[in-house]
PDB file of C-alpha atoms and ligand atoms in Angstrom:
ATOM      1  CA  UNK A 257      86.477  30.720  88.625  1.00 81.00           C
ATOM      2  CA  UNK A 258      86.376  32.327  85.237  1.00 93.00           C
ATOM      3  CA  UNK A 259      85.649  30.046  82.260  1.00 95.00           C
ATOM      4  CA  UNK A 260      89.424  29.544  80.997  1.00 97.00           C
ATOM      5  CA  UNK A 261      88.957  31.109  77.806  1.00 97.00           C
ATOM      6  CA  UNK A 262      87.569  34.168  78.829  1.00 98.00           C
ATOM      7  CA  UNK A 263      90.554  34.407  81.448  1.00 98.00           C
ATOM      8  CA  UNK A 264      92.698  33.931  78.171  1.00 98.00           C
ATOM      9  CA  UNK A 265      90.828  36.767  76.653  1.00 98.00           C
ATOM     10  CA  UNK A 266      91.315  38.880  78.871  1.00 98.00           C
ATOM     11  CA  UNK A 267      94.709  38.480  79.777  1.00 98.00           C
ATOM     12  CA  UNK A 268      95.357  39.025  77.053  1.00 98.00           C
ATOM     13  CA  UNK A 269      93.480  42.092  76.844  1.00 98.00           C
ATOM     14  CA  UNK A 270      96.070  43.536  79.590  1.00 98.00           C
ATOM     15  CA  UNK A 271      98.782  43.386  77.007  1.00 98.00           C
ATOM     16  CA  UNK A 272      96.267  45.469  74.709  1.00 98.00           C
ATOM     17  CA  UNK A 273      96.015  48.218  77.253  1.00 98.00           C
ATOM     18  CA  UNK A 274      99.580  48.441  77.973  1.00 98.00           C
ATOM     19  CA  UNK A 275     100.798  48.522  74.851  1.00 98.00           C
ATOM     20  CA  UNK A 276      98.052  51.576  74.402  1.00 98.00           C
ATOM     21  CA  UNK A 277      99.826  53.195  77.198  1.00 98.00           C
ATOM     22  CA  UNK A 278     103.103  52.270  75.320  1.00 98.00           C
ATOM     23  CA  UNK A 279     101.558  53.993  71.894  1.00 98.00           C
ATOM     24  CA  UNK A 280     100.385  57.085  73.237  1.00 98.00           C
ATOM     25  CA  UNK A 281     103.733  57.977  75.396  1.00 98.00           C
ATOM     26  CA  UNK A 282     105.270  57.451  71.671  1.00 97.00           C
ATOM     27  CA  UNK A 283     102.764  60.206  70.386  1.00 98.00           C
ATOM     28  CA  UNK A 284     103.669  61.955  73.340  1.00 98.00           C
ATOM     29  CA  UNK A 285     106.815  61.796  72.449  1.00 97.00           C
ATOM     30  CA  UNK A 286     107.004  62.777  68.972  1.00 97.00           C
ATOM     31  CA  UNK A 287     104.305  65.672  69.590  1.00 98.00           C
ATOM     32  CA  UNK A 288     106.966  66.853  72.339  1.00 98.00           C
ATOM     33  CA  UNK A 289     110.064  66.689  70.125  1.00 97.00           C
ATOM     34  CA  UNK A 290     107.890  68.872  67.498  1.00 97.00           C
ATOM     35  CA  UNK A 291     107.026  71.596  70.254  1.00 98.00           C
ATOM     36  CA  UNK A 292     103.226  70.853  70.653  1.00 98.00           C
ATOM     37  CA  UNK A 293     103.599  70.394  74.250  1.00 98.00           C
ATOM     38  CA  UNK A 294     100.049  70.293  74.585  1.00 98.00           C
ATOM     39  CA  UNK A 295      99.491  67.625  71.969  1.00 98.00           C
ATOM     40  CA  UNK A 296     102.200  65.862  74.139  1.00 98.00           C
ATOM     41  CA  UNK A 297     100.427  66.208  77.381  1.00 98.00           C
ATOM     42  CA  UNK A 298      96.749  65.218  75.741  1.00 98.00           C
ATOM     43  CA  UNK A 299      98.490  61.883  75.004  1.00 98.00           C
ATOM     44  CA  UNK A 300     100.283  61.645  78.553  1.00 98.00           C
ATOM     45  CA  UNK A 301      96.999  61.566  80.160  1.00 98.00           C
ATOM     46  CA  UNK A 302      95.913  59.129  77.543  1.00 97.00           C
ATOM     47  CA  UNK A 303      98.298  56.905  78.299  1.00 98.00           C
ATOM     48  CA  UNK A 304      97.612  57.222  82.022  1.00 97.00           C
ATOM     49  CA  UNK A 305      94.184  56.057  80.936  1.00 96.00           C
ATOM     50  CA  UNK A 306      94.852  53.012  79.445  1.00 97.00           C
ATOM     51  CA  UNK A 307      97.924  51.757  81.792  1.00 97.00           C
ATOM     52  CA  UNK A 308      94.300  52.527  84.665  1.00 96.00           C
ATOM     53  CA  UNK A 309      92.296  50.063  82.650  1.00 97.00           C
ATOM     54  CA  UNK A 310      95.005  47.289  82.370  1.00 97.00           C
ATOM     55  CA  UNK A 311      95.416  47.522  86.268  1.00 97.00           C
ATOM     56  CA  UNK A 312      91.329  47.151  86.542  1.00 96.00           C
ATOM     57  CA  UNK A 313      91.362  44.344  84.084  1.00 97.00           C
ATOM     58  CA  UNK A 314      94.310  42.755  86.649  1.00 97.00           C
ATOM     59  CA  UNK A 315      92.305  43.386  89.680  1.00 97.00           C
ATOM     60  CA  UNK A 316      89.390  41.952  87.740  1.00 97.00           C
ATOM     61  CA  UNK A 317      91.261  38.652  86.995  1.00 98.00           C
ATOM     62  CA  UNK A 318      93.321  38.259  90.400  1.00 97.00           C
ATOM     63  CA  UNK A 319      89.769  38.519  92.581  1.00 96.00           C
ATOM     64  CA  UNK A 320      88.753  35.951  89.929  1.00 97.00           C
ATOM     65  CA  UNK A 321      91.070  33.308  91.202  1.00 96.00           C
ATOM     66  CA  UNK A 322      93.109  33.622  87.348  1.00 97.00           C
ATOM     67  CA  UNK A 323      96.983  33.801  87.665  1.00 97.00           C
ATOM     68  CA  UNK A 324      97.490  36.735  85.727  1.00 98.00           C
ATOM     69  CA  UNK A 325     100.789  36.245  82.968  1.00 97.00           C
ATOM     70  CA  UNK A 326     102.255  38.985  81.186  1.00 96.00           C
ATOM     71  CA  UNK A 327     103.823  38.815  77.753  1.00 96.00           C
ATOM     72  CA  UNK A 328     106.381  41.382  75.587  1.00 97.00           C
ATOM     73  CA  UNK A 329     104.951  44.625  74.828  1.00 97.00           C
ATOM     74  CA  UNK A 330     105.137  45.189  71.004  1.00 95.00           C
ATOM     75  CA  UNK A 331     107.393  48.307  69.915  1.00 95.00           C
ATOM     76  CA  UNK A 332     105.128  50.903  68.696  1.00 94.00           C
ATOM     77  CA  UNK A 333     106.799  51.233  65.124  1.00 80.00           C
ATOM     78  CA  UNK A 334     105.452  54.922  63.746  1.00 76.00           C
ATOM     79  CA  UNK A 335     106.950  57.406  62.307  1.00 90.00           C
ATOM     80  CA  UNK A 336     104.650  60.470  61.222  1.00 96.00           C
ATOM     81  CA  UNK A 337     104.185  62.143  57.985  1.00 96.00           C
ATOM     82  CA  UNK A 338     102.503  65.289  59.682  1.00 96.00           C
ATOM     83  CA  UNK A 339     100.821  66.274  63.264  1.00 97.00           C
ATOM     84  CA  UNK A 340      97.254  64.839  62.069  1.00 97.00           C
ATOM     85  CA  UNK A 341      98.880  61.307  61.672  1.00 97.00           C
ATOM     86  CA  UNK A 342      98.923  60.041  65.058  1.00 98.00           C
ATOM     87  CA  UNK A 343      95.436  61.482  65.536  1.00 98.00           C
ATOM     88  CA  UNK A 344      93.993  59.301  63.320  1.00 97.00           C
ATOM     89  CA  UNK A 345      96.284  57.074  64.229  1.00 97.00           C
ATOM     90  CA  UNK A 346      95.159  57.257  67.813  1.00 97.00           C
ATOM     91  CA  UNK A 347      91.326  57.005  66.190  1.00 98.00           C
ATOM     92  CA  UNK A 348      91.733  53.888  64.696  1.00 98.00           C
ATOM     93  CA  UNK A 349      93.611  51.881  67.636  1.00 98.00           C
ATOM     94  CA  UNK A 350      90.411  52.620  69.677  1.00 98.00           C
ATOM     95  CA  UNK A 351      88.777  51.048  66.753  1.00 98.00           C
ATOM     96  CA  UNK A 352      90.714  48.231  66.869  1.00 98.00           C
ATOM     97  CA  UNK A 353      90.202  47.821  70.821  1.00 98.00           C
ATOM     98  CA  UNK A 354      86.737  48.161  71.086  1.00 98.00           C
ATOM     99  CA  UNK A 355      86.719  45.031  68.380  1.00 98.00           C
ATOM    100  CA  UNK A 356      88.771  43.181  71.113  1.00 98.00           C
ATOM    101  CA  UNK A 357      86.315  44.114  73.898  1.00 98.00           C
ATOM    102  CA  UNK A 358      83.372  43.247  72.004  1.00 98.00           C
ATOM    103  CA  UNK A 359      84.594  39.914  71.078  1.00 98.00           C
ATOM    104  CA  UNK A 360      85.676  39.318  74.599  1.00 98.00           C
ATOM    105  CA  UNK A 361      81.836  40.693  75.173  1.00 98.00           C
ATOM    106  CA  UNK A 362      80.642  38.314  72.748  1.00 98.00           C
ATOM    107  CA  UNK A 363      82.194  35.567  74.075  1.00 98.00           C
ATOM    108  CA  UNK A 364      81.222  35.852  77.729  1.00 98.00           C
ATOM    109  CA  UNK A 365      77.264  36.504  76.434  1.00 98.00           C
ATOM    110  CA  UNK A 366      77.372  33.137  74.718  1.00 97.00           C
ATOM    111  CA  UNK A 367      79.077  31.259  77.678  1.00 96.00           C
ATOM    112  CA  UNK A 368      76.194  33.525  80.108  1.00 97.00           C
ATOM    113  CA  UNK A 369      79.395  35.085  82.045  1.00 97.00           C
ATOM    114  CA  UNK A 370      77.174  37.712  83.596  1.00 97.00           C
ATOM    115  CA  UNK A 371      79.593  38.831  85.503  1.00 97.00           C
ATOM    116  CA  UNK A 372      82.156  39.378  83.143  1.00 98.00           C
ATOM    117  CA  UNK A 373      79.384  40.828  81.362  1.00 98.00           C
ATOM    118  CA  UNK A 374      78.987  43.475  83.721  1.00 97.00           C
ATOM    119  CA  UNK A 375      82.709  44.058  84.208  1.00 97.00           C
ATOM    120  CA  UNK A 376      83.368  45.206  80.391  1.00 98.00           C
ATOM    121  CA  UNK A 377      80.214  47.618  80.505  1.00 97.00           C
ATOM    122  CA  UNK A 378      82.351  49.850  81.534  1.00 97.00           C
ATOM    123  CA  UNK A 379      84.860  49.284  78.889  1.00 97.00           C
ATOM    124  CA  UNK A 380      82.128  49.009  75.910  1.00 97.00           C
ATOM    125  CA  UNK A 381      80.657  52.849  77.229  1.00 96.00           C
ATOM    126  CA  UNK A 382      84.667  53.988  77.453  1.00 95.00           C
ATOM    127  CA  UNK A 383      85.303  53.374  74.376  1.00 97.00           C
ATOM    128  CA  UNK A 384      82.278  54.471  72.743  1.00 97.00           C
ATOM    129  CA  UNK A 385      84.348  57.812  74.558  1.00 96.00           C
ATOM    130  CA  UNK A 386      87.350  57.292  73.039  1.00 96.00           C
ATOM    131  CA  UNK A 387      85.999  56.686  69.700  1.00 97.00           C
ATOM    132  CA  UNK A 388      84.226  59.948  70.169  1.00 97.00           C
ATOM    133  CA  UNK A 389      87.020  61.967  71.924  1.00 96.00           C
ATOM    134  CA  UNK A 390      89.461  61.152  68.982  1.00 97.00           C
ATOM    135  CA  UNK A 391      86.958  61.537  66.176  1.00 98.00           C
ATOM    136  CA  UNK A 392      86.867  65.163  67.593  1.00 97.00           C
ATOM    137  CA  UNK A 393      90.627  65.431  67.975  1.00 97.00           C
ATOM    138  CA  UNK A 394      90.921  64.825  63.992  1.00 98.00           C
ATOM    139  CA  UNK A 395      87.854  67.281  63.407  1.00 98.00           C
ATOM    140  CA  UNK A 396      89.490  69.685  65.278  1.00 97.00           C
ATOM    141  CA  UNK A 397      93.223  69.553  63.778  1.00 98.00           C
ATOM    142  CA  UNK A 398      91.469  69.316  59.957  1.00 97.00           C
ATOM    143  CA  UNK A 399      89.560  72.965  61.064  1.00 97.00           C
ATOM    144  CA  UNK A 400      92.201  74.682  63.223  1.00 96.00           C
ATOM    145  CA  UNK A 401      95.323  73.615  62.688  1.00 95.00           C
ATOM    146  CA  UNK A 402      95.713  74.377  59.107  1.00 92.00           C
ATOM    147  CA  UNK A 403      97.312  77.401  60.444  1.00 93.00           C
ATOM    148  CA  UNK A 404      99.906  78.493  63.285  1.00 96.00           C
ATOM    149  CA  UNK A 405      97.314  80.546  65.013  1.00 97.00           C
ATOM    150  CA  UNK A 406      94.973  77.786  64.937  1.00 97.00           C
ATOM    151  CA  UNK A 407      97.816  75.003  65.672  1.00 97.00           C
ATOM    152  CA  UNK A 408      99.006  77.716  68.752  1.00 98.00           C
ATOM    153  CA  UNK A 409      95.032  77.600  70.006  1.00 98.00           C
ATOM    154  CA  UNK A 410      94.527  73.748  69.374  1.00 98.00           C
ATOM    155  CA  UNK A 411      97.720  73.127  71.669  1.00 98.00           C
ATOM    156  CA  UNK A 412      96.839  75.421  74.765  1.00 98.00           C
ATOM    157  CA  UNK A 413      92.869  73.690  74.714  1.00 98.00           C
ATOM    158  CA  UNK A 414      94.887  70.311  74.728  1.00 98.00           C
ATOM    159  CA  UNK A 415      97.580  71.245  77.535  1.00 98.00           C
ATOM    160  CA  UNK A 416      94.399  71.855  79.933  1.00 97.00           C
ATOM    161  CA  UNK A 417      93.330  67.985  79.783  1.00 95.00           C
ATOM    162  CA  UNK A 418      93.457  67.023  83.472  1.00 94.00           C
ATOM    163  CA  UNK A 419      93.890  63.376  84.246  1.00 94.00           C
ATOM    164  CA  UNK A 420      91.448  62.441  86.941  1.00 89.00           C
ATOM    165  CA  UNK A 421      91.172  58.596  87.590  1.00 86.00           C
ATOM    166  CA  UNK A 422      87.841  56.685  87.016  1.00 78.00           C
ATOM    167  CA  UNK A 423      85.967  57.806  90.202  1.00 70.00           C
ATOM    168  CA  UNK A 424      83.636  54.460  89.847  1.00 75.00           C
ATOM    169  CA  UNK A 425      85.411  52.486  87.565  1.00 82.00           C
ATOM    170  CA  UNK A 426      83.864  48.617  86.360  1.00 89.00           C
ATOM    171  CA  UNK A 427      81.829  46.093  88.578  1.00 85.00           C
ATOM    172  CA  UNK A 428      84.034  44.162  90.129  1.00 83.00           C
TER     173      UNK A 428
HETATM  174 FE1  FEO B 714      91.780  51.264  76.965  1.00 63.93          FE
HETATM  175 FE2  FEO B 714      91.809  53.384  74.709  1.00 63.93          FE
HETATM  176  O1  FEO B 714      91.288  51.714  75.282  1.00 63.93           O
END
C-alpha cells in the first residue's frame, strides 16, 4: 500500500494531467480557429501526451491497491492577445507541473517511497522535455514568425509532430 498521502498526491496529480490535456485542446483550438493548423496539431499531440501520463499515473495507483477518485476538471479560462501567448503560456504550465512532481518527489524521498521514487523518474526527465520543447517553441515564434513567410514555415515544421506513445514509459 502507498503511504496515504502520497496516494493523495498523486491523485491528485491525475487531475493535473487532465486538465493539461484539457489546456492544450483549448490552444488547439484557438490556433485552429486562427488557421495555424499546424500550431493546432503540435498541441493535439500535446494533449495526447498528457491525457498518456494521467492514465500511467492511474495504472500506477490502481496496481498500488489506491481507489483512484476523480474530481471536476477546471475550465481553461484564456483568451489570447497574439499567437506567442499560449506558447508561453504552454511554457509556464510545464513550470508549474514539474513544481507538483517535485513536491510529490520530495515527499516520497522523505517518507523513503523508493518505489514511488522510481515511478516519477520518468516524469522529472519528461518534463525537463517539456520545459525544453516549449522554451524552443517561444524561441522559435520570437525568430520566425515575425513574418507570414516565417509564420507559413513555423506551421508546416509543427504539422509534422507525430504522436508516438511512450515506448517504455515509468517503473511500474
Ligand atoms: Fe504531463 Fe506536460 O506534463
Amino acid at each position: 500500500m502507498l503511504n496515504e498521502k502520497i496516494a493523495t498526491m498523486l491523485n491528485d496529480q491525475i487531475n493535473k494531467e487532465l486538465y493539461s490535456a484539457y489546456l492544450y485542446l483549448d490552444f488547439a483550438n484557438y490556433y485552429a480557429d486562427e488557421g495555424l493548423d499546424g500550431f493546432a496539431h503540435w498541441y493535439e499531440v500535446q494533449a495526447q501526451e498528457e491525457r498518456d501520463h494521467a492514465f500511467m499515473i492511474r495504472r500506477y495507483l490502481l496496481n498500488n491497491g489506491v481507489r483512484v477518485k476523480f474530481s471536476a476538471i477546471e475550465k481553461p479560462a484564456k483568451t489570447f492577445a497574439n499567437h506567442l501567448a499560449p506558447l508561453q503560456a504552454g511554457f509556464e504550465h510545464e513550470q508549474y507541473v514539474t513544481s507538483l512532481i517535485t513536491a510529490i518527489y520530495h515527499e516520497a524521498f522523505g517518507q523513503k517511497d523508493y518505489k514511488t521514487m522510481q515511478f516519477l523518474d520518468w516524469f522529472i526527465k519528461e518534463q525537463g522535455e517539456e520545459e525544453t520543447n516549449a522554451d524552443d517553441l517561444i524561441k522559435k515564434m520570437k525568430l520566425f514568425g515575425g513574418d507570414a513567410k516565417g509564420l507559413y514555415a513555423l506551421n508546416q515544421e509543427l504539422a509534422a509532430r507525430v504522436y508516438t506513445p511512450s515506448a517504455t514509459g515509468p517503473a511500474m
